[in-house]
Amino acid sequence: MPNILAIETSSELASCALLAGDDVLVRSSSGVRTHSQSILPMVQELLREAGIALAQCDAIAFGAGPGSFTGVRTACGVAQGMAYGASLPVLPLVTLEAMAEACRARTNATEVLAVLDARMGEVYWAQYRYDNGWCEVAPPALCAPGDVAPLPAEGLQACGNGFSAYPEAFAAQPFAAAALADIVPHARELALLGIKALAAGQGVPAAQAQPLYLRNKVAYTSAERQAINAAKAEA
């Protein structure tokens, strides 16, 4: 079993996990403004608890997105810095797949719809099927909550904080009735997903690790926001 350090800061929850042998050690901290300050101390705590040095890890995984623009950049930058210094490969992993893994662990679901709050009246979403590993049924996308359209699947289980962020938009959707709205991306699932990703040769050199952005423009001017709101009101 490889030693994999994982970092996740794409949502309001920052988390780190260390897969060391058969154990998965975790740390977490809430509050997006503290992510950049909390990650390295949590990593150091995990390494001390496991009794290993960073160089003894086989790879560093991070939540590449989609998610908070600042958050995914933070995770990517920290992973790159540590991996470069320790000469380790980096595993950029999809946050929505990590949510699907958390959902499967809780419910045994093999058909999962993951919906993450993207703010600005939008959500990130993807649909997955588990068959000895996760396969994309619908790839990660960004849209208005009312435009989420999963493909028909028996036993589809929905999850993600997008459902609690926009309850009215999902109220009429049958897949939202039993949604697990408390699930957000977590480093624990990234560490576990990293096992197969590493074995499949998905590790990249630190300099080549990149976040996954679905929103072309992150910051809008006041005039642009007014125009967007006006267009939504007309629609």
Short mmCIF file of N, CA, C and O in Angstrom, two decimals, residues 44-119:
data_model
loop_
_atom_site.label_atom_id
_atom_site.label_comp_id
_atom_site.label_asym_id
_atom_site.label_seq_id
_atom_site.Cartn_x
_atom_site.Cartn_y
_atom_site.Cartn_z
N GLN A 44 2.07 18.80 8.69
CA GLN A 44 3.14 18.48 9.63
C GLN A 44 2.63 17.60 10.77
O GLN A 44 3.31 16.67 11.21
N GLU A 45 1.41 17.88 11.25
CA GLU A 45 0.82 17.05 12.30
C GLU A 45 0.63 15.62 11.82
O GLU A 45 0.91 14.66 12.56
N LEU A 46 0.15 15.46 10.61
CA LEU A 46 -0.11 14.12 10.08
C LEU A 46 1.19 13.33 9.94
O LEU A 46 1.25 12.14 10.28
N LEU A 47 2.22 13.97 9.42
CA LEU A 47 3.50 13.29 9.24
C LEU A 47 4.09 12.88 10.58
O LEU A 47 4.63 11.77 10.73
N ARG A 48 3.97 13.76 11.58
CA ARG A 48 4.47 13.41 12.92
C ARG A 48 3.68 12.24 13.50
O ARG A 48 4.26 11.34 14.10
N GLU A 49 2.36 12.28 13.34
CA GLU A 49 1.53 11.20 13.89
C GLU A 49 1.85 9.86 13.25
O GLU A 49 1.88 8.82 13.92
N ALA A 50 2.10 9.88 11.93
CA ALA A 50 2.41 8.63 11.22
C ALA A 50 3.86 8.21 11.43
O ALA A 50 4.22 7.05 11.16
N GLY A 51 4.70 9.14 11.89
CA GLY A 51 6.10 8.80 12.11
C GLY A 51 6.90 8.65 10.83
O GLY A 51 7.85 7.85 10.78
N ILE A 52 6.53 9.40 9.79
CA ILE A 52 7.25 9.32 8.53
C ILE A 52 7.62 10.73 8.06
O ILE A 52 7.03 11.72 8.51
N ALA A 53 8.57 10.80 7.17
CA ALA A 53 8.97 12.07 6.57
C ALA A 53 8.25 12.24 5.24
O ALA A 53 7.78 11.26 4.64
N LEU A 54 8.15 13.47 4.77
CA LEU A 54 7.48 13.72 3.50
C LEU A 54 8.11 12.92 2.37
O LEU A 54 7.40 12.41 1.49
N ALA A 55 9.42 12.78 2.40
CA ALA A 55 10.12 12.05 1.34
C ALA A 55 9.75 10.57 1.30
O ALA A 55 10.00 9.89 0.29
N GLN A 56 9.15 10.06 2.37
CA GLN A 56 8.73 8.66 2.40
C GLN A 56 7.36 8.45 1.77
O GLN A 56 6.90 7.31 1.65
N CYS A 57 6.70 9.54 1.40
CA CYS A 57 5.43 9.40 0.68
C CYS A 57 5.72 9.01 -0.77
O CYS A 57 6.79 9.29 -1.30
N ASP A 58 4.75 8.38 -1.38
CA ASP A 58 4.90 7.97 -2.78
C ASP A 58 4.32 9.00 -3.74
O ASP A 58 4.68 9.04 -4.92
N ALA A 59 3.40 9.85 -3.25
CA ALA A 59 2.79 10.86 -4.11
C ALA A 59 2.02 11.85 -3.24
O ALA A 59 1.68 11.56 -2.09
N ILE A 60 1.75 13.01 -3.81
CA ILE A 60 0.91 14.02 -3.16
C ILE A 60 -0.29 14.27 -4.05
O ILE A 60 -0.15 14.68 -5.21
N ALA A 61 -1.48 14.02 -3.52
CA ALA A 61 -2.72 14.25 -4.26
C ALA A 61 -3.34 15.57 -3.81
O ALA A 61 -3.16 15.98 -2.66
N PHE A 62 -4.03 16.22 -4.72
CA PHE A 62 -4.74 17.43 -4.33
C PHE A 62 -6.04 17.54 -5.11
O PHE A 62 -6.18 17.01 -6.21
N GLY A 63 -7.02 18.24 -4.50
CA GLY A 63 -8.29 18.47 -5.17
C GLY A 63 -8.11 19.54 -6.23
O GLY A 63 -8.02 20.73 -5.92
N ALA A 64 -8.06 19.13 -7.49
CA ALA A 64 -7.74 20.04 -8.59
C ALA A 64 -8.93 20.88 -9.01
O ALA A 64 -8.78 21.83 -9.78
N GLY A 65 -10.11 20.54 -8.52
CA GLY A 65 -11.32 21.26 -8.92
C GLY A 65 -12.30 20.30 -9.56
O GLY A 65 -12.01 19.11 -9.70
N PRO A 66 -13.44 20.83 -9.93
CA PRO A 66 -13.81 22.23 -9.81
C PRO A 66 -14.07 22.63 -8.35
O PRO A 66 -14.28 21.78 -7.50
N GLY A 67 -14.07 23.94 -8.13
CA GLY A 67 -14.30 24.46 -6.79
C GLY A 67 -13.89 25.91 -6.73
O GLY A 67 -13.72 26.57 -7.75
N SER A 68 -13.71 26.40 -5.53
CA SER A 68 -13.30 27.78 -5.32
C SER A 68 -12.01 28.07 -6.08
O SER A 68 -11.03 27.33 -5.98
N PHE A 69 -12.01 29.17 -6.84
CA PHE A 69 -10.84 29.53 -7.63
C PHE A 69 -9.60 29.66 -6.75
O PHE A 69 -8.55 29.08 -7.01
N THR A 70 -9.73 30.40 -5.66
CA THR A 70 -8.61 30.58 -4.73
C THR A 70 -8.26 29.26 -4.06
O THR A 70 -7.08 28.94 -3.87
N GLY A 71 -9.27 28.49 -3.71
CA GLY A 71 -9.05 27.22 -3.02
C GLY A 71 -8.26 26.22 -3.84
O GLY A 71 -7.31 25.60 -3.33
N VAL A 72 -8.64 26.02 -5.09
CA VAL A 72 -7.93 25.04 -5.91
C VAL A 72 -6.51 25.51 -6.23
O VAL A 72 -5.59 24.71 -6.34
N ARG A 73 -6.33 26.83 -6.35
CA ARG A 73 -4.97 27.35 -6.56
C ARG A 73 -4.11 27.12 -5.32
O ARG A 73 -2.92 26.81 -5.43
N THR A 74 -4.72 27.29 -4.14
CA THR A 74 -3.98 27.05 -2.90
C THR A 74 -3.52 25.60 -2.82
O THR A 74 -2.34 25.32 -2.54
N ALA A 75 -4.43 24.66 -3.04
CA ALA A 75 -4.09 23.24 -2.97
C ALA A 75 -3.03 22.87 -4.00
O ALA A 75 -2.08 22.13 -3.71
N CYS A 76 -3.19 23.39 -5.21
CA CYS A 76 -2.23 23.09 -6.27
C CYS A 76 -0.85 23.63 -5.90
O CYS A 76 0.16 22.93 -6.03
N GLY A 77 -0.81 24.88 -5.44
CA GLY A 77 0.47 25.49 -5.11
C GLY A 77 1.19 24.78 -3.97
O GLY A 77 2.40 24.55 -4.04
N VAL A 78 0.44 24.41 -2.93
CA VAL A 78 1.05 23.72 -1.80
C VAL A 78 1.56 22.34 -2.24
O VAL A 78 2.67 21.93 -1.88
N ALA A 79 0.73 21.62 -3.01
CA ALA A 79 1.14 20.30 -3.49
C ALA A 79 2.38 20.40 -4.37
O ALA A 79 3.31 19.59 -4.25
N GLN A 80 2.42 21.40 -5.25
CA GLN A 80 3.59 21.57 -6.11
C GLN A 80 4.85 21.86 -5.30
O GLN A 80 5.90 21.27 -5.56
N GLY A 81 4.73 22.76 -4.33
CA GLY A 81 5.90 23.12 -3.54
C GLY A 81 6.47 21.94 -2.77
O GLY A 81 7.68 21.71 -2.77
N MET A 82 5.58 21.18 -2.11
CA MET A 82 6.05 20.04 -1.34
C MET A 82 6.59 18.94 -2.24
O MET A 82 7.61 18.31 -1.94
N ALA A 83 5.91 18.68 -3.36
CA ALA A 83 6.34 17.62 -4.27
C ALA A 83 7.67 17.95 -4.92
O ALA A 83 8.53 17.07 -5.10
N TYR A 84 7.87 19.23 -5.24
CA TYR A 84 9.14 19.62 -5.86
C TYR A 84 10.29 19.42 -4.89
O TYR A 84 11.34 18.88 -5.23
N GLY A 85 10.08 19.85 -3.65
CA GLY A 85 11.14 19.74 -2.66
C GLY A 85 11.48 18.30 -2.31
O GLY A 85 12.62 17.99 -1.98
N ALA A 86 10.48 17.40 -2.37
CA ALA A 86 10.70 16.01 -1.99
C ALA A 86 10.83 15.09 -3.19
O ALA A 86 10.93 13.87 -3.02
N SER A 87 10.81 15.65 -4.39
CA SER A 87 10.93 14.86 -5.64
C SER A 87 9.85 13.79 -5.74
O SER A 87 10.12 12.61 -6.01
N LEU A 88 8.60 14.22 -5.51
CA LEU A 88 7.46 13.31 -5.55
C LEU A 88 6.53 13.65 -6.71
O LEU A 88 6.43 14.82 -7.10
N PRO A 89 5.81 12.66 -7.25
CA PRO A 89 4.80 12.96 -8.27
C PRO A 89 3.57 13.57 -7.63
O PRO A 89 3.30 13.38 -6.43
N VAL A 90 2.82 14.31 -8.42
CA VAL A 90 1.59 14.95 -7.96
C VAL A 90 0.40 14.29 -8.67
O VAL A 90 0.46 13.99 -9.86
N LEU A 91 -0.68 14.10 -7.92
CA LEU A 91 -1.91 13.51 -8.46
C LEU A 91 -3.02 14.56 -8.42
O LEU A 91 -3.61 14.80 -7.37
N PRO A 92 -3.32 15.24 -9.54
CA PRO A 92 -4.45 16.17 -9.57
C PRO A 92 -5.75 15.36 -9.72
O PRO A 92 -5.96 14.69 -10.72
N LEU A 93 -6.61 15.41 -8.71
CA LEU A 93 -7.83 14.60 -8.70
C LEU A 93 -9.07 15.49 -8.68
O LEU A 93 -9.05 16.59 -8.13
N VAL A 94 -10.15 14.99 -9.27
CA VAL A 94 -11.38 15.77 -9.42
C VAL A 94 -12.17 15.78 -8.12
O VAL A 94 -12.47 14.72 -7.54
N THR A 95 -12.52 16.96 -7.66
CA THR A 95 -13.24 17.09 -6.39
C THR A 95 -14.60 16.39 -6.40
O THR A 95 -15.01 15.81 -5.40
N LEU A 96 -15.29 16.44 -7.53
CA LEU A 96 -16.62 15.83 -7.61
C LEU A 96 -16.54 14.31 -7.49
O LEU A 96 -17.44 13.66 -6.94
N GLU A 97 -15.47 13.72 -7.99
CA GLU A 97 -15.29 12.27 -7.85
C GLU A 97 -15.02 11.92 -6.39
O GLU A 97 -15.47 10.87 -5.90
N ALA A 98 -14.31 12.80 -5.68
CA ALA A 98 -14.10 12.57 -4.25
C ALA A 98 -15.42 12.60 -3.50
O ALA A 98 -15.64 11.83 -2.56
N MET A 99 -16.33 13.49 -3.90
CA MET A 99 -17.66 13.54 -3.30
C MET A 99 -18.42 12.25 -3.57
O MET A 99 -19.12 11.72 -2.71
N ALA A 100 -18.30 11.73 -4.80
CA ALA A 100 -18.97 10.48 -5.14
C ALA A 100 -18.45 9.33 -4.29
O ALA A 100 -19.21 8.47 -3.84
N GLU A 101 -17.14 9.33 -4.03
CA GLU A 101 -16.55 8.29 -3.19
C GLU A 101 -17.07 8.37 -1.76
O GLU A 101 -17.35 7.36 -1.12
N ALA A 102 -17.21 9.60 -1.24
CA ALA A 102 -17.76 9.77 0.10
C ALA A 102 -19.21 9.30 0.16
O ALA A 102 -19.63 8.70 1.15
N CYS A 103 -19.94 9.56 -0.90
CA CYS A 103 -21.34 9.13 -0.97
C CYS A 103 -21.43 7.61 -1.00
O CYS A 103 -22.28 7.02 -0.32
N ARG A 104 -20.58 6.97 -1.77
CA ARG A 104 -20.58 5.50 -1.84
C ARG A 104 -20.23 4.89 -0.50
O ARG A 104 -20.82 3.88 -0.08
N ALA A 105 -19.26 5.50 0.20
CA ALA A 105 -18.85 4.97 1.51
C ALA A 105 -20.00 5.02 2.51
O ALA A 105 -20.13 4.15 3.37
N ARG A 106 -20.86 6.02 2.38
CA ARG A 106 -21.95 6.18 3.32
C ARG A 106 -23.18 5.35 2.95
O ARG A 106 -23.91 4.88 3.83
N THR A 107 -23.44 5.20 1.67
CA THR A 107 -24.71 4.60 1.24
C THR A 107 -24.56 3.33 0.40
O THR A 107 -25.57 2.68 0.11
N ASN A 108 -23.33 3.00 -0.02
CA ASN A 108 -23.08 1.88 -0.95
C ASN A 108 -23.64 2.14 -2.34
O ASN A 108 -23.77 1.23 -3.14
N ALA A 109 -23.97 3.38 -2.64
CA ALA A 109 -24.50 3.71 -3.96
C ALA A 109 -23.42 3.54 -5.02
O ALA A 109 -22.25 3.86 -4.80
N THR A 110 -23.82 3.04 -6.18
CA THR A 110 -22.90 2.90 -7.31
C THR A 110 -23.24 3.85 -8.45
O THR A 110 -22.52 3.92 -9.44
N GLU A 111 -24.36 4.56 -8.32
CA GLU A 111 -24.75 5.60 -9.27
C GLU A 111 -24.88 6.89 -8.47
O GLU A 111 -25.74 7.00 -7.60
N VAL A 112 -24.00 7.87 -8.74
CA VAL A 112 -23.94 9.06 -7.88
C VAL A 112 -23.95 10.33 -8.72
O VAL A 112 -23.25 10.45 -9.72
N LEU A 113 -24.75 11.29 -8.26
CA LEU A 113 -24.76 12.64 -8.81
C LEU A 113 -24.16 13.56 -7.76
O LEU A 113 -24.68 13.67 -6.65
N ALA A 114 -23.04 14.20 -8.08
CA ALA A 114 -22.37 15.11 -7.15
C ALA A 114 -22.59 16.54 -7.58
O ALA A 114 -22.34 16.89 -8.74
N VAL A 115 -23.08 17.38 -6.66
CA VAL A 115 -23.40 18.78 -6.97
C VAL A 115 -22.76 19.67 -5.93
O VAL A 115 -23.08 19.60 -4.74
N LEU A 116 -21.84 20.53 -6.37
CA LEU A 116 -21.08 21.40 -5.48
C LEU A 116 -21.45 22.85 -5.74
O LEU A 116 -21.50 23.30 -6.89
N ASP A 117 -21.70 23.60 -4.67
CA ASP A 117 -22.03 25.02 -4.79
C ASP A 117 -20.86 25.77 -5.44
O ASP A 117 -19.73 25.72 -4.95
N ALA A 118 -21.14 26.46 -6.55
CA ALA A 118 -20.12 27.24 -7.25
C ALA A 118 -20.27 28.73 -6.96
O ALA A 118 -19.54 29.55 -7.52
N ARG A 119 -21.27 29.07 -6.11
CA ARG A 119 -21.60 30.47 -5.80
C ARG A 119 -22.03 31.19 -7.08
O ARG A 119 -22.11 30.60 -8.13
#
